[in-house]
């Protein structure tokens, strides 16, 4: 394992693990292969202080996939770019990966929950202060360097689990929660907790699964370790936070402070 500098999540997402990541990271066991089949904002991935020998991230959302892939390829060049909102908002065709990265980052910063689907207009978004905030985040090639050698996929999560499962593997799974069926901002709304259970129940490696605290999840994972933890959500632009309780489910014991949630 190689020591690395923890970074902030690459984009914001509703339900992201920014406030819960450290409790998750503190409970990750030794491993040689690190895998996130639903990487999303990458809060846990980037928040770690150790780089595994093999690292794998995956997301079925093509925009998320491209943000990671393009940051890996050309993230160091973003500091030279000027953002033009009127052109970027509805752009779907790109001349190169750098142009696509600009668009996806801009829309992530100006959409509800970082979804890049429900756009929030902002006349000041193209100003120098806004642009400096984006440029600073990518300065010194930090995301490009951190993603060096990382395997980045846009595949069904079950395929990724099967390919990378081994006794030396660790999986962190943050699939769409039960309420995602009512939220069009999620790409993988067809992923059910039953499907996730079937995919992880016989894994050779260790895993931690995040999910909302619903009876169905507790019932189906009754033979696994379940911890109830407190966290909060906010929209991608720093909106009002909402306190929630979630479940962390694992196939090995966890030592986690549940916060304000009652122990389960």
Tab-separated table of C-alpha atoms in Angstrom, residues 32-40 45-46 48 51-60 64-70 72-73 143-155 159-161 163-165 169-171:
chain	number	residue	atom	x	y	z
A	32	UNK	CA	-4.579	-5.464	-2.406
A	33	UNK	CA	-7.485	-4.699	-4.743
A	34	UNK	CA	-9.854	-1.763	-4.093
A	35	UNK	CA	-13.137	-1.675	-6.040
A	36	UNK	CA	-16.064	0.785	-6.153
A	37	UNK	CA	-18.806	-0.499	-8.499
A	38	UNK	CA	-20.924	2.683	-7.946
A	39	UNK	CA	-18.251	5.349	-7.554
A	40	UNK	CA	-20.484	8.438	-7.934
A	45	UNK	CA	-12.236	6.696	-3.088
A	46	UNK	CA	-10.487	10.084	-2.930
A	48	UNK	CA	-8.448	7.379	1.522
A	51	UNK	CA	-3.402	3.566	-2.576
A	52	UNK	CA	-4.014	-0.136	-3.236
A	53	UNK	CA	-1.922	-2.148	-5.672
A	54	UNK	CA	-4.966	-2.342	-7.948
A	55	UNK	CA	-7.777	0.223	-7.905
A	56	UNK	CA	-11.034	-0.033	-9.832
A	57	UNK	CA	-13.905	2.453	-10.127
A	58	UNK	CA	-17.078	2.039	-12.126
A	59	UNK	CA	-20.275	3.954	-12.788
A	60	UNK	CA	-23.118	3.330	-15.207
A	64	UNK	CA	-19.501	10.269	-14.142
A	65	UNK	CA	-17.435	7.772	-16.129
A	66	UNK	CA	-16.181	10.538	-18.425
A	67	UNK	CA	-15.394	12.892	-15.520
A	68	UNK	CA	-13.097	10.249	-14.031
A	69	UNK	CA	-11.680	9.094	-17.356
A	70	UNK	CA	-11.081	12.608	-18.691
A	72	UNK	CA	-7.181	10.885	-15.616
A	73	UNK	CA	-6.214	11.810	-19.170
A	143	UNK	CA	-6.827	14.429	-9.815
A	144	UNK	CA	-4.838	13.279	-12.814
A	145	UNK	CA	-2.032	12.094	-10.548
A	146	UNK	CA	-4.367	10.328	-8.113
A	147	UNK	CA	-6.140	8.521	-10.949
A	148	UNK	CA	-2.920	7.312	-12.554
A	149	UNK	CA	-3.194	3.580	-13.135
A	150	UNK	CA	-6.778	3.382	-11.866
A	151	UNK	CA	-9.040	1.148	-13.946
A	152	UNK	CA	-12.171	3.116	-14.864
A	153	UNK	CA	-15.263	1.389	-16.244
A	154	UNK	CA	-18.776	2.141	-17.476
A	155	UNK	CA	-20.290	-1.317	-16.941
A	159	UNK	CA	-19.730	-7.642	-14.120
A	160	UNK	CA	-17.210	-5.546	-12.181
A	161	UNK	CA	-17.778	-7.514	-8.968
A	163	UNK	CA	-14.170	-9.740	-12.556
A	164	UNK	CA	-12.347	-8.357	-9.531
A	165	UNK	CA	-13.486	-10.626	-6.716
A	169	UNK	CA	-10.219	-7.574	-2.708
A	170	UNK	CA	-12.245	-4.926	-0.870
A	171	UNK	CA	-15.487	-3.536	-2.299
